[in-house]
Amino acid sequence: MLLVLKEHISEVENMLNVEWNLEDALQVEREEGREEGIDIGIKQSVQSLSRFFPADQIAQMLEIPLNQVNLSLENPR
Protein backbone atom coordinates (compact mmCIF):
# COMPACT_ATOMS: atom_id res chain seq x y z
CA MET A 1 0.00 0.00 0.00
CA LEU A 2 2.75 2.43 0.95
CA LEU A 3 4.57 1.70 -2.30
CA VAL A 4 1.42 2.54 -4.27
CA LEU A 5 1.09 5.85 -2.43
CA LYS A 6 4.74 6.69 -3.07
CA GLU A 7 4.35 5.91 -6.76
CA HIS A 8 1.27 8.08 -7.02
CA ILE A 9 2.12 10.82 -4.55
CA SER A 10 1.30 13.66 -6.93
CA GLU A 11 -2.16 12.18 -7.60
CA VAL A 12 -2.78 11.79 -3.87
CA GLU A 13 -1.71 15.39 -3.24
CA ASN A 14 -3.96 16.61 -6.03
CA MET A 15 -6.92 14.71 -4.57
CA LEU A 16 -6.31 16.25 -1.15
CA ASN A 17 -6.04 19.74 -2.65
CA VAL A 18 -9.23 19.27 -4.66
CA GLU A 19 -11.10 18.15 -1.56
CA TRP A 20 -9.88 21.17 0.40
CA ASN A 21 -10.73 23.53 -2.44
CA LEU A 22 -14.16 21.93 -2.73
CA GLU A 23 -14.81 22.65 0.94
CA ASP A 24 -13.69 26.26 0.44
CA ALA A 25 -15.87 26.58 -2.64
CA LEU A 26 -18.90 25.20 -0.81
CA GLN A 27 -18.35 27.62 2.08
CA VAL A 28 -18.15 30.57 -0.32
CA GLU A 29 -21.29 29.37 -2.08
CA ARG A 30 -23.18 29.18 1.23
CA GLU A 31 -22.04 32.67 2.20
CA GLU A 32 -23.06 34.09 -1.17
CA GLY A 33 -26.45 32.38 -0.84
CA ARG A 34 -27.02 33.98 2.55
CA GLU A 35 -26.03 37.39 1.21
CA GLU A 36 -28.36 36.98 -1.76
CA GLY A 37 -31.19 35.97 0.57
CA ILE A 38 -30.62 39.02 2.74
CA ASP A 39 -30.62 41.27 -0.33
CA ILE A 40 -33.86 39.74 -1.58
CA GLY A 41 -35.45 40.16 1.86
CA ILE A 42 -34.41 43.81 2.04
CA LYS A 43 -35.78 44.52 -1.44
CA GLN A 44 -39.08 42.85 -0.61
CA SER A 45 -39.33 44.74 2.68
CA VAL A 46 -38.57 48.05 0.99
CA GLN A 47 -41.18 47.35 -1.69
CA SER A 48 -43.83 46.51 0.89
CA LEU A 49 -43.04 49.46 3.13
CA SER A 50 -42.90 51.89 0.20
CA ARG A 51 -46.69 51.76 -0.03
CA PHE A 52 -46.96 53.37 3.38
CA PHE A 53 -43.73 55.24 4.14
CA PRO A 54 -41.27 57.53 2.37
CA ALA A 55 -37.78 56.26 1.55
CA ASP A 56 -36.04 58.10 4.40
CA GLN A 57 -38.35 56.51 6.99
CA ILE A 58 -37.84 53.06 5.47
CA ALA A 59 -34.08 53.50 5.70
CA GLN A 60 -34.41 54.47 9.32
CA MET A 61 -36.77 51.60 10.17
CA LEU A 62 -34.62 48.96 8.44
CA GLU A 63 -31.38 50.61 9.58
CA ILE A 64 -29.95 50.65 6.07
CA PRO A 65 -28.51 53.50 3.99
CA LEU A 66 -31.00 55.66 2.09
CA ASN A 67 -29.20 54.95 -1.19
CA GLN A 68 -29.85 51.21 -0.66
CA VAL A 69 -33.55 51.95 -0.23
CA ASN A 70 -33.56 54.06 -3.38
CA LEU A 71 -31.77 51.33 -5.33
CA SER A 72 -34.30 48.78 -4.15
CA LEU A 73 -37.12 51.03 -5.29
CA GLU A 74 -35.50 51.64 -8.68
CA ASN A 75 -34.60 47.99 -9.28
CA PRO A 76 -37.21 45.87 -7.52
CA ARG A 77 -35.81 42.55 -8.81
PDB file of C-alpha atoms in Angstrom:
ATOM      1  CA  MET A   1       0.000   0.000   0.000  1.00  0.00           C
ATOM      2  CA  LEU A   2       2.754   2.434   0.951  1.00  0.00           C
ATOM      3  CA  LEU A   3       4.572   1.702  -2.300  1.00  0.00           C
ATOM      4  CA  VAL A   4       1.421   2.539  -4.273  1.00  0.00           C
ATOM      5  CA  LEU A   5       1.095   5.850  -2.427  1.00  0.00           C
ATOM      6  CA  LYS A   6       4.743   6.688  -3.072  1.00  0.00           C
ATOM      7  CA  GLU A   7       4.353   5.914  -6.763  1.00  0.00           C
ATOM      8  CA  HIS A   8       1.268   8.077  -7.022  1.00  0.00           C
ATOM      9  CA  ILE A   9       2.122  10.820  -4.549  1.00  0.00           C
ATOM     10  CA  SER A  10       1.296  13.657  -6.933  1.00  0.00           C
ATOM     11  CA  GLU A  11      -2.158  12.185  -7.598  1.00  0.00           C
ATOM     12  CA  VAL A  12      -2.780  11.786  -3.872  1.00  0.00           C
ATOM     13  CA  GLU A  13      -1.710  15.389  -3.237  1.00  0.00           C
ATOM     14  CA  ASN A  14      -3.961  16.612  -6.032  1.00  0.00           C
ATOM     15  CA  MET A  15      -6.921  14.711  -4.568  1.00  0.00           C
ATOM     16  CA  LEU A  16      -6.311  16.252  -1.153  1.00  0.00           C
ATOM     17  CA  ASN A  17      -6.045  19.735  -2.653  1.00  0.00           C
ATOM     18  CA  VAL A  18      -9.229  19.273  -4.658  1.00  0.00           C
ATOM     19  CA  GLU A  19     -11.105  18.145  -1.558  1.00  0.00           C
ATOM     20  CA  TRP A  20      -9.880  21.170   0.402  1.00  0.00           C
ATOM     21  CA  ASN A  21     -10.731  23.528  -2.445  1.00  0.00           C
ATOM     22  CA  LEU A  22     -14.161  21.933  -2.734  1.00  0.00           C
ATOM     23  CA  GLU A  23     -14.810  22.653   0.940  1.00  0.00           C
ATOM     24  CA  ASP A  24     -13.687  26.258   0.441  1.00  0.00           C
ATOM     25  CA  ALA A  25     -15.873  26.578  -2.637  1.00  0.00           C
ATOM     26  CA  LEU A  26     -18.897  25.202  -0.813  1.00  0.00           C
ATOM     27  CA  GLN A  27     -18.349  27.617   2.075  1.00  0.00           C
ATOM     28  CA  VAL A  28     -18.151  30.566  -0.318  1.00  0.00           C
ATOM     29  CA  GLU A  29     -21.295  29.367  -2.083  1.00  0.00           C
ATOM     30  CA  ARG A  30     -23.177  29.177   1.225  1.00  0.00           C
ATOM     31  CA  GLU A  31     -22.041  32.672   2.203  1.00  0.00           C
ATOM     32  CA  GLU A  32     -23.061  34.085  -1.170  1.00  0.00           C
ATOM     33  CA  GLY A  33     -26.454  32.383  -0.844  1.00  0.00           C
ATOM     34  CA  ARG A  34     -27.016  33.978   2.551  1.00  0.00           C
ATOM     35  CA  GLU A  35     -26.029  37.394   1.213  1.00  0.00           C
ATOM     36  CA  GLU A  36     -28.359  36.979  -1.760  1.00  0.00           C
ATOM     37  CA  GLY A  37     -31.189  35.965   0.566  1.00  0.00           C
ATOM     38  CA  ILE A  38     -30.619  39.018   2.743  1.00  0.00           C
ATOM     39  CA  ASP A  39     -30.625  41.274  -0.333  1.00  0.00           C
ATOM     40  CA  ILE A  40     -33.861  39.744  -1.578  1.00  0.00           C
ATOM     41  CA  GLY A  41     -35.448  40.161   1.859  1.00  0.00           C
ATOM     42  CA  ILE A  42     -34.407  43.805   2.043  1.00  0.00           C
ATOM     43  CA  LYS A  43     -35.779  44.524  -1.435  1.00  0.00           C
ATOM     44  CA  GLN A  44     -39.082  42.846  -0.607  1.00  0.00           C
ATOM     45  CA  SER A  45     -39.327  44.736   2.682  1.00  0.00           C
ATOM     46  CA  VAL A  46     -38.573  48.050   0.994  1.00  0.00           C
ATOM     47  CA  GLN A  47     -41.179  47.348  -1.689  1.00  0.00           C
ATOM     48  CA  SER A  48     -43.825  46.509   0.892  1.00  0.00           C
ATOM     49  CA  LEU A  49     -43.041  49.464   3.127  1.00  0.00           C
ATOM     50  CA  SER A  50     -42.895  51.891   0.203  1.00  0.00           C
ATOM     51  CA  ARG A  51     -46.693  51.756  -0.035  1.00  0.00           C
ATOM     52  CA  PHE A  52     -46.964  53.375   3.376  1.00  0.00           C
ATOM     53  CA  PHE A  53     -43.727  55.236   4.140  1.00  0.00           C
ATOM     54  CA  PRO A  54     -41.274  57.534   2.367  1.00  0.00           C
ATOM     55  CA  ALA A  55     -37.782  56.262   1.551  1.00  0.00           C
ATOM     56  CA  ASP A  56     -36.039  58.100   4.403  1.00  0.00           C
ATOM     57  CA  GLN A  57     -38.346  56.511   6.990  1.00  0.00           C
ATOM     58  CA  ILE A  58     -37.845  53.063   5.467  1.00  0.00           C
ATOM     59  CA  ALA A  59     -34.080  53.504   5.701  1.00  0.00           C
ATOM     60  CA  GLN A  60     -34.415  54.472   9.325  1.00  0.00           C
ATOM     61  CA  MET A  61     -36.773  51.602  10.167  1.00  0.00           C
ATOM     62  CA  LEU A  62     -34.616  48.963   8.443  1.00  0.00           C
ATOM     63  CA  GLU A  63     -31.379  50.608   9.584  1.00  0.00           C
ATOM     64  CA  ILE A  64     -29.947  50.652   6.070  1.00  0.00           C
ATOM     65  CA  PRO A  65     -28.512  53.498   3.990  1.00  0.00           C
ATOM     66  CA  LEU A  66     -30.997  55.661   2.092  1.00  0.00           C
ATOM     67  CA  ASN A  67     -29.201  54.946  -1.192  1.00  0.00           C
ATOM     68  CA  GLN A  68     -29.846  51.209  -0.661  1.00  0.00           C
ATOM     69  CA  VAL A  69     -33.550  51.947  -0.229  1.00  0.00           C
ATOM     70  CA  ASN A  70     -33.560  54.065  -3.376  1.00  0.00           C
ATOM     71  CA  LEU A  71     -31.766  51.328  -5.333  1.00  0.00           C
ATOM     72  CA  SER A  72     -34.303  48.782  -4.147  1.00  0.00           C
ATOM     73  CA  LEU A  73     -37.123  51.031  -5.287  1.00  0.00           C
ATOM     74  CA  GLU A  74     -35.504  51.645  -8.684  1.00  0.00           C
ATOM     75  CA  ASN A  75     -34.603  47.992  -9.277  1.00  0.00           C
ATOM     76  CA  PRO A  76     -37.208  45.871  -7.516  1.00  0.00           C
ATOM     77  CA  ARG A  77     -35.812  42.555  -8.807  1.00  0.00           C
TER      78      ARG A  77
END
